[in-house]
């Protein structure tokens, strides 16, 4: 049976304090046919390094660094 791909989309800005918890939650899911698209909105913490490391080690993770700061709120 073919399982549908589920896309998880997340934006991160200076969220390294909570990033590991979010990553663990995603990787603990029993449904395995997923991709995780995560964008970095000009963080100045360790989030960028964490996300690059994860994306380099798992092809399901797509890291996108914003080209300019997005003032969403």
Coordinates of C-alpha atoms in Angstrom, one line a residue:
X1 CA 0.0 0.0 0.0
X2 CA 1.3 3.4 -1.0
X3 CA 1.4 5.9 1.9
X4 CA 0.9 9.6 1.1
X5 CA 3.7 12.0 1.8
X6 CA 3.1 14.3 4.7
X7 CA 4.9 17.7 4.7
X8 CA 5.8 19.3 8.0
X9 CA 6.5 23.0 7.6
X10 CA 8.1 25.0 10.3
X11 CA 9.7 28.5 10.7
X12 CA 12.4 29.0 13.2
X13 CA 13.8 32.3 14.6
X14 CA 16.0 32.1 17.7
X15 CA 14.3 28.9 18.8
X16 CA 17.3 26.7 19.6
X17 CA 15.9 26.4 23.2
X18 CA 12.9 24.5 21.9
X19 CA 14.3 23.1 18.7
X20 CA 15.6 19.8 20.0
X21 CA 12.2 19.1 21.6
X22 CA 10.5 19.8 18.2
X23 CA 13.0 17.6 16.3
X24 CA 12.5 14.7 18.7
X25 CA 8.7 15.0 18.4
X26 CA 9.0 14.8 14.6
X27 CA 11.4 11.8 14.5
X28 CA 9.3 9.9 17.1
X29 CA 6.3 9.7 14.8
X30 CA 5.2 6.3 13.8
X31 CA 4.2 7.5 10.3
X32 CA 7.5 7.5 8.4
X33 CA 6.6 8.9 4.9
X34 CA 7.2 12.6 5.7
X35 CA 9.3 15.5 4.8
X36 CA 10.2 18.4 7.0
X37 CA 10.7 21.8 5.5
X38 CA 12.2 24.2 8.0
X39 CA 13.1 27.8 7.3
X40 CA 15.5 29.9 9.4
X41 CA 14.4 33.5 9.7
X42 CA 17.8 35.1 10.4
X43 CA 18.4 33.4 13.8
X44 CA 21.4 34.5 15.8
X45 CA 21.4 31.5 18.1
X46 CA 22.6 27.8 17.5
X47 CA 19.4 26.9 15.6
X48 CA 21.0 27.3 12.2
X49 CA 23.9 24.9 13.0
X50 CA 21.5 22.4 14.6
X51 CA 19.2 22.5 11.5
X52 CA 22.0 22.2 9.0
X53 CA 23.4 19.2 10.8
X54 CA 20.0 17.5 10.9
X55 CA 19.4 18.2 7.2
X56 CA 22.8 16.9 6.2
X57 CA 22.1 13.6 8.0
X58 CA 18.5 13.0 6.9
X59 CA 17.3 13.5 3.3
X60 CA 13.7 14.1 4.5
X61 CA 14.7 17.4 6.1
X62 CA 15.0 20.4 3.9
X63 CA 16.6 23.4 5.4
X64 CA 15.9 26.8 3.9
X65 CA 17.7 30.0 5.0
X66 CA 15.7 33.2 4.3
X67 CA 17.4 35.7 2.0
X68 CA 16.1 38.6 4.2
X69 CA 14.3 39.0 7.5
X70 CA 10.6 38.5 7.4
X71 CA 8.8 40.7 9.9
X72 CA 5.7 38.5 10.2
X73 CA 4.5 39.9 13.6

